[in-house]
């Protein structure tokens, strides 16, 4: 491949991952697409579960979309770089599995910590070929958050499950059999390509859209589909007054034939939601297993206005302001 073609592919990859140009270029492989899909069902399903937890654990204002500064996807692993100590703690406490005495398992069943290194922390699912690295803060910070999680569980009388043997506990197996099998499991796994694909492209929500805040969650099924329909991801992109939404670049990136996902505007839903079609864009695949719902809104969060934001949000507000100025073309 010619050098200029490699450079272009690296620049385009970084648009989706928010990697530096050097990082994106070093990750390219001649026999792979610029953003390779997860290799194998186990890694893909693991990333689908992890994407769900990334969204659910995002509960505060962050400079980067979902508090993830960049992603670095490879066929058999993915790296998520968190933007802060606080974001590291929220994410880790959300994914580590624990057992509540009434029979409830919290976190990601089967998840274990494989290793701590200077790079960060590697997590995986026991007995499966899976891998994800959490980076962005020193190893000692991840260890501190793990110890805090242990102390918190001890105070509540819950049992940590991730520190057991490298196999699923009886509680995890029972919980999985009760809740994550049958029709639900088939529905979830059928849409795992979309969930994993979005996780591998998280950077797109901060490199193409000048939103103050980007949040999301897994939505319920909607009319217009048979049965459970597709796995539905609702993404809220919240802008301050006077900032254009830039809907078209985001949709173009997500539907790009080389770096995007195999989705297109869900035209069959327009008749049902005619009042929302301008600021609510739905993208789904041909066989309707994954649905991305982009919801553009305007709201002025006082905590993110530089003239009045509290001290704890000053750095975050400044970072958001710089990003918006660049993306809105005001520089």
Short mmCIF file of C-alpha atoms in Angstrom, two decimals:
data_model
loop_
_atom_site.label_atom_id
_atom_site.label_comp_id
_atom_site.label_asym_id
_atom_site.label_seq_id
_atom_site.Cartn_x
_atom_site.Cartn_y
_atom_site.Cartn_z
CA UNK A 1 0.00 0.00 0.00
CA UNK A 2 1.27 3.47 -0.86
CA UNK A 3 2.48 5.71 1.94
CA UNK A 4 -0.19 8.36 1.32
CA UNK A 5 -2.91 5.69 1.46
CA UNK A 6 -1.56 4.42 4.79
CA UNK A 7 -1.50 7.98 6.14
CA UNK A 8 -5.09 8.55 5.07
CA UNK A 9 -6.25 5.31 6.68
CA UNK A 10 -4.47 6.23 9.92
CA UNK A 11 -6.07 9.68 9.96
CA UNK A 12 -9.49 8.19 9.36
CA UNK A 13 -9.02 5.52 12.04
CA UNK A 14 -8.07 8.17 14.60
CA UNK A 15 -11.36 9.94 13.86
CA UNK A 16 -13.17 6.88 15.27
CA UNK A 17 -10.81 6.01 18.11
CA UNK A 18 -9.35 9.41 19.09
CA UNK A 19 -5.88 7.83 18.99
CA UNK A 20 -2.92 9.95 17.98
CA UNK A 21 -1.87 9.64 14.35
CA UNK A 22 1.19 7.63 15.42
CA UNK A 23 -0.90 5.21 17.48
CA UNK A 24 -3.43 4.74 14.68
CA UNK A 25 -0.75 4.19 12.05
CA UNK A 26 1.15 1.64 14.14
CA UNK A 27 -2.08 -0.35 14.65
CA UNK A 28 -2.81 -0.75 10.92
CA UNK A 29 -2.24 -4.18 9.40
CA UNK A 30 -2.18 -4.93 5.64
CA UNK A 31 -4.58 -7.86 5.97
CA UNK A 32 -7.09 -6.11 8.25
CA UNK A 33 -9.63 -3.29 7.92
CA UNK A 34 -8.59 0.00 9.61
CA UNK A 35 -10.84 -0.84 12.57
CA UNK A 36 -10.93 -4.64 12.83
CA UNK A 37 -14.00 -6.31 14.32
CA UNK A 38 -13.65 -8.41 17.44
CA UNK A 39 -12.32 -11.83 16.51
CA UNK A 40 -14.62 -14.63 17.60
CA UNK A 41 -17.96 -14.79 19.40
CA UNK A 42 -16.46 -14.75 22.89
CA UNK A 43 -14.54 -11.48 22.45
CA UNK A 44 -17.47 -9.87 20.63
CA UNK A 45 -19.97 -10.82 23.35
CA UNK A 46 -17.53 -9.70 26.05
CA UNK A 47 -17.21 -6.29 24.40
CA UNK A 48 -20.99 -6.03 24.07
CA UNK A 49 -21.34 -6.54 27.83
CA UNK A 50 -18.50 -4.10 28.48
CA UNK A 51 -20.09 -1.43 26.26
CA UNK A 52 -23.29 -1.73 28.28
CA UNK A 53 -21.34 -1.17 31.50
CA UNK A 54 -19.36 1.76 30.08
CA UNK A 55 -22.65 3.53 29.38
CA UNK A 56 -24.27 2.57 32.68
CA UNK A 57 -21.25 3.66 34.74
CA UNK A 58 -21.12 7.11 33.14
CA UNK A 59 -22.93 9.24 35.74
CA UNK A 60 -21.12 12.58 35.79
CA UNK A 61 -19.84 15.30 33.46
CA UNK A 62 -16.67 14.33 31.61
CA UNK A 63 -14.43 16.07 29.12
CA UNK A 64 -14.51 13.10 26.71
CA UNK A 65 -17.56 11.18 25.56
CA UNK A 66 -18.45 8.61 28.25
CA UNK A 67 -15.24 9.54 30.08
CA UNK A 68 -13.13 7.43 27.67
CA UNK A 69 -10.27 9.43 26.15
CA UNK A 70 -9.48 6.90 23.42
CA UNK A 71 -9.98 3.30 22.36
CA UNK A 72 -7.39 1.07 20.71
CA UNK A 73 -9.08 -1.95 19.11
CA UNK A 74 -7.22 -5.03 17.95
CA UNK A 75 -8.81 -8.29 16.72
CA UNK A 76 -8.40 -10.18 20.01
CA UNK A 77 -8.39 -7.33 22.52
CA UNK A 78 -9.42 -3.73 23.11
CA UNK A 79 -7.91 -0.96 25.23
CA UNK A 80 -10.01 1.76 26.87
CA UNK A 81 -8.14 4.82 28.15
CA UNK A 82 -10.12 6.54 30.91
CA UNK A 83 -9.77 10.27 31.31
CA UNK A 84 -9.51 10.50 35.11
CA UNK A 85 -9.09 8.80 38.47
CA UNK A 86 -12.79 9.27 39.19
CA UNK A 87 -13.85 7.67 35.91
CA UNK A 88 -11.54 4.71 36.59
CA UNK A 89 -13.20 4.12 39.96
CA UNK A 90 -16.74 4.30 38.63
CA UNK A 91 -16.05 1.93 35.77
CA UNK A 92 -14.16 -0.64 37.83
CA UNK A 93 -16.75 -0.70 40.61
CA UNK A 94 -19.45 -1.24 38.00
CA UNK A 95 -17.88 -4.21 36.20
CA UNK A 96 -16.39 -6.21 39.10
CA UNK A 97 -18.82 -9.05 39.95
CA UNK A 98 -20.18 -9.44 43.46
CA UNK A 99 -22.86 -11.51 45.18
CA UNK A 100 -25.70 -10.06 47.22
CA UNK A 101 -27.09 -12.47 49.85
CA UNK A 102 -30.58 -12.55 48.28
CA UNK A 103 -29.18 -14.27 45.19
CA UNK A 104 -28.41 -11.26 43.00
CA UNK A 105 -25.09 -11.02 41.12
CA UNK A 106 -23.94 -7.49 40.34
CA UNK A 107 -21.33 -6.49 37.77
CA UNK A 108 -20.22 -8.68 34.86
CA UNK A 109 -20.55 -12.39 35.75
CA UNK A 110 -17.32 -14.30 35.22
CA UNK A 111 -15.14 -11.19 34.94
CA UNK A 112 -11.67 -11.51 36.44
CA UNK A 113 -8.55 -9.36 36.67
CA UNK A 114 -5.82 -11.10 34.69
CA UNK A 115 -2.94 -8.78 35.51
CA UNK A 116 -1.74 -5.38 36.69
CA UNK A 117 1.15 -3.82 34.76
CA UNK A 118 2.62 -0.38 34.19
CA UNK A 119 0.30 -0.20 31.18
CA UNK A 120 -2.82 -0.61 33.31
CA UNK A 121 -5.13 -3.47 34.20
CA UNK A 122 -6.20 -6.37 31.99
CA UNK A 123 -9.63 -7.90 32.51
CA UNK A 124 -11.17 -11.00 30.92
CA UNK A 125 -13.94 -13.55 31.39
CA UNK A 126 -12.87 -16.75 33.14
CA UNK A 127 -12.65 -19.74 30.83
CA UNK A 128 -13.11 -17.70 27.66
CA UNK A 129 -10.77 -16.16 25.10
CA UNK A 130 -11.35 -12.53 25.96
CA UNK A 131 -9.22 -9.49 26.79
CA UNK A 132 -9.67 -5.81 27.53
CA UNK A 133 -7.15 -3.35 28.92
CA UNK A 134 -8.19 -0.42 31.11
CA UNK A 135 -5.56 2.31 31.04
CA UNK A 136 -5.21 6.06 31.53
CA UNK A 137 -4.22 6.10 35.20
CA UNK A 138 -1.29 4.36 36.96
CA UNK A 139 -1.58 0.73 38.03
CA UNK A 140 -1.59 1.77 41.68
CA UNK A 141 -4.78 3.77 41.06
CA UNK A 142 -6.58 0.73 39.69
CA UNK A 143 -5.39 -1.27 42.73
CA UNK A 144 -6.65 1.44 45.07
CA UNK A 145 -10.08 1.36 43.45
CA UNK A 146 -10.16 -2.44 43.70
CA UNK A 147 -9.36 -2.28 47.43
CA UNK A 148 -12.03 0.37 47.90
CA UNK A 149 -14.55 -1.93 46.17
CA UNK A 150 -13.58 -4.76 48.51
CA UNK A 151 -14.04 -2.56 51.58
CA UNK A 152 -17.40 -1.30 50.32
CA UNK A 153 -18.68 -4.83 49.71
CA UNK A 154 -17.51 -5.93 53.15
CA UNK A 155 -19.48 -3.11 54.77
CA UNK A 156 -22.64 -4.19 52.90
CA UNK A 157 -22.15 -7.88 53.63
CA UNK A 158 -21.75 -8.80 49.97
CA UNK A 159 -19.17 -11.24 48.63
CA UNK A 160 -16.63 -10.28 45.93
CA UNK A 161 -16.52 -12.87 43.16
CA UNK A 162 -13.66 -11.62 41.01
CA UNK A 163 -11.01 -12.67 43.51
CA UNK A 164 -11.97 -16.31 43.45
CA UNK A 165 -10.46 -19.03 41.27
CA UNK A 166 -10.15 -18.53 37.53
CA UNK A 167 -13.49 -20.22 36.93
CA UNK A 168 -17.10 -19.17 37.34
CA UNK A 169 -18.51 -19.37 40.86
CA UNK A 170 -21.68 -21.28 41.59
CA UNK A 171 -23.51 -17.99 42.16
CA UNK A 172 -22.44 -16.64 38.76
CA UNK A 173 -23.42 -19.84 36.97
CA UNK A 174 -26.84 -19.86 38.64
CA UNK A 175 -27.42 -16.19 37.85
CA UNK A 176 -26.37 -16.68 34.22
CA UNK A 177 -28.66 -19.69 33.84
CA UNK A 178 -31.59 -17.80 35.32
CA UNK A 179 -31.32 -14.50 33.48
CA UNK A 180 -28.99 -14.75 30.47
CA UNK A 181 -30.21 -17.77 28.52
CA UNK A 182 -32.96 -18.66 26.07
CA UNK A 183 -34.65 -16.00 23.95
CA UNK A 184 -32.94 -13.13 25.76
CA UNK A 185 -29.48 -14.56 25.14
CA UNK A 186 -30.21 -15.10 21.44
CA UNK A 187 -31.46 -11.52 21.13
CA UNK A 188 -28.41 -10.09 22.93
CA UNK A 189 -25.86 -12.12 21.02
CA UNK A 190 -27.47 -11.35 17.66
CA UNK A 191 -26.86 -7.64 18.29
CA UNK A 192 -23.40 -8.01 19.83
CA UNK A 193 -21.72 -6.92 16.58
CA UNK A 194 -23.33 -3.48 16.99
CA UNK A 195 -22.49 -3.11 20.71
CA UNK A 196 -18.89 -4.22 20.21
CA UNK A 197 -18.63 -2.09 17.08
CA UNK A 198 -19.75 1.02 18.94
CA UNK A 199 -17.27 0.35 21.76
CA UNK A 200 -14.48 0.15 19.16
CA UNK A 201 -15.59 3.51 17.75
CA UNK A 202 -16.33 5.50 20.91
CA UNK A 203 -14.02 8.30 19.82
CA UNK A 204 -16.42 9.28 17.04
CA UNK A 205 -18.72 10.85 19.63
CA UNK A 206 -16.10 13.46 20.51
CA UNK A 207 -14.28 13.99 17.21
CA UNK A 208 -17.35 14.72 15.05
CA UNK A 209 -19.98 16.24 17.33
CA UNK A 210 -19.68 19.51 19.34
CA UNK A 211 -21.85 18.25 22.19
CA UNK A 212 -21.33 19.35 25.80
CA UNK A 213 -22.35 15.92 27.05
CA UNK A 214 -22.84 12.51 25.44
CA UNK A 215 -24.72 9.89 27.43
CA UNK A 216 -26.40 6.63 26.53
CA UNK A 217 -28.22 3.55 27.67
CA UNK A 218 -29.73 0.33 26.38
CA UNK A 219 -33.34 1.09 25.48
CA UNK A 220 -36.43 -1.06 25.40
CA UNK A 221 -37.87 -2.42 22.20
CA UNK A 222 -39.99 -0.12 20.05
CA UNK A 223 -42.81 -0.51 17.54
CA UNK A 224 -41.86 -1.24 13.97
CA UNK A 225 -40.11 -4.57 14.55
CA UNK A 226 -41.21 -8.13 15.10
CA UNK A 227 -40.55 -9.88 18.40
CA UNK A 228 -37.88 -8.31 20.59
CA UNK A 229 -36.55 -6.43 17.58
CA UNK A 230 -32.94 -5.20 17.52
CA UNK A 231 -30.75 -4.42 20.52
CA UNK A 232 -31.41 -0.69 20.86
CA UNK A 233 -28.76 1.81 21.94
CA UNK A 234 -30.01 5.30 22.78
CA UNK A 235 -27.31 7.97 22.51
CA UNK A 236 -28.15 11.47 23.78
CA UNK A 237 -26.01 14.28 22.35
CA UNK A 238 -26.65 17.44 24.39
CA UNK A 239 -25.51 20.81 23.02
CA UNK A 240 -25.46 24.30 24.48
CA UNK A 241 -27.58 27.00 22.85
CA UNK A 242 -26.28 28.31 19.55
CA UNK A 243 -24.10 25.28 18.74
CA UNK A 244 -25.06 23.39 15.56
CA UNK A 245 -25.78 19.70 15.92
CA UNK A 246 -23.63 18.45 13.00
CA UNK A 247 -25.89 15.45 12.50
CA UNK A 248 -24.69 14.69 8.99
CA UNK A 249 -20.97 14.11 9.77
CA UNK A 250 -21.82 11.74 12.62
CA UNK A 251 -24.28 9.73 10.54
CA UNK A 252 -21.83 9.65 7.63
CA UNK A 253 -19.09 8.33 9.91
CA UNK A 254 -21.25 5.61 11.46
CA UNK A 255 -22.49 4.45 8.06
CA UNK A 256 -19.14 4.71 6.27
CA UNK A 257 -18.64 1.53 4.18
CA UNK A 258 -15.00 1.08 5.26
CA UNK A 259 -14.73 2.31 8.84
CA UNK A 260 -18.33 2.51 9.99
CA UNK A 261 -20.89 -0.15 10.87
CA UNK A 262 -23.24 -2.00 8.49
CA UNK A 263 -26.17 0.28 9.33
CA UNK A 264 -28.33 2.74 7.40
CA UNK A 265 -31.14 5.16 8.30
CA UNK A 266 -34.16 3.17 9.48
CA UNK A 267 -36.64 4.66 7.02
CA UNK A 268 -39.38 2.25 8.03
CA UNK A 269 -39.58 3.96 11.43
CA UNK A 270 -40.11 7.49 10.08
CA UNK A 271 -43.87 7.12 9.82
CA UNK A 272 -44.09 6.14 13.50
CA UNK A 273 -41.95 9.00 14.79
CA UNK A 274 -42.64 11.76 12.27
CA UNK A 275 -42.41 14.51 14.92
CA UNK A 276 -38.88 13.41 15.89
CA UNK A 277 -37.25 12.66 12.56
CA UNK A 278 -35.23 15.89 12.47
CA UNK A 279 -33.46 15.47 15.82
CA UNK A 280 -33.82 11.72 16.38
CA UNK A 281 -32.02 9.62 13.81
CA UNK A 282 -32.25 5.84 13.89
CA UNK A 283 -29.77 3.54 12.18
CA UNK A 284 -30.26 -0.21 11.90
CA UNK A 285 -28.88 -3.16 9.94
CA UNK A 286 -30.55 -5.02 7.11
CA UNK A 287 -31.78 -7.93 9.24
CA UNK A 288 -32.66 -5.67 12.20
CA UNK A 289 -30.47 -7.00 15.01
CA UNK A 290 -28.89 -3.68 16.07
CA UNK A 291 -30.39 -0.20 16.36
CA UNK A 292 -28.49 3.03 17.06
CA UNK A 293 -30.72 5.91 18.12
CA UNK A 294 -29.03 9.33 17.95
CA UNK A 295 -30.99 11.94 19.89
CA UNK A 296 -29.84 15.55 19.50
CA UNK A 297 -30.89 18.02 22.20
CA UNK A 298 -30.14 21.55 23.40
CA UNK A 299 -29.65 22.32 27.09
CA UNK A 300 -27.36 24.71 28.94
CA UNK A 301 -25.83 22.93 31.93
CA UNK A 302 -24.80 25.61 34.46
CA UNK A 303 -21.99 23.35 35.71
CA UNK A 304 -20.36 23.48 32.26
CA UNK A 305 -20.54 27.25 31.69
CA UNK A 306 -17.06 28.73 32.19
CA UNK A 307 -18.45 31.93 33.71
CA UNK A 308 -20.22 30.12 36.53
CA UNK A 309 -19.01 26.51 36.80
CA UNK A 310 -17.94 25.23 40.25
CA UNK A 311 -14.20 24.64 40.84
CA UNK A 312 -14.48 20.85 40.53
CA UNK A 313 -15.78 21.22 36.96
CA UNK A 314 -13.42 23.99 35.82
CA UNK A 315 -10.94 21.70 34.03
CA UNK A 316 -13.70 19.61 32.47
CA UNK A 317 -15.59 22.70 31.29
CA UNK A 318 -12.43 24.17 29.77
CA UNK A 319 -11.68 20.94 27.90
CA UNK A 320 -15.24 20.75 26.55
CA UNK A 321 -15.10 24.40 25.50
CA UNK A 322 -11.87 23.86 23.53
CA UNK A 323 -13.30 20.83 21.76
CA UNK A 324 -16.52 22.63 20.87
CA UNK A 325 -14.64 25.62 19.49
CA UNK A 326 -12.64 23.37 17.18
CA UNK A 327 -15.58 21.29 16.01
CA UNK A 328 -17.92 24.23 15.60
CA UNK A 329 -15.32 25.94 13.41
CA UNK A 330 -14.91 29.00 15.60
CA UNK A 331 -11.12 28.82 15.58
#
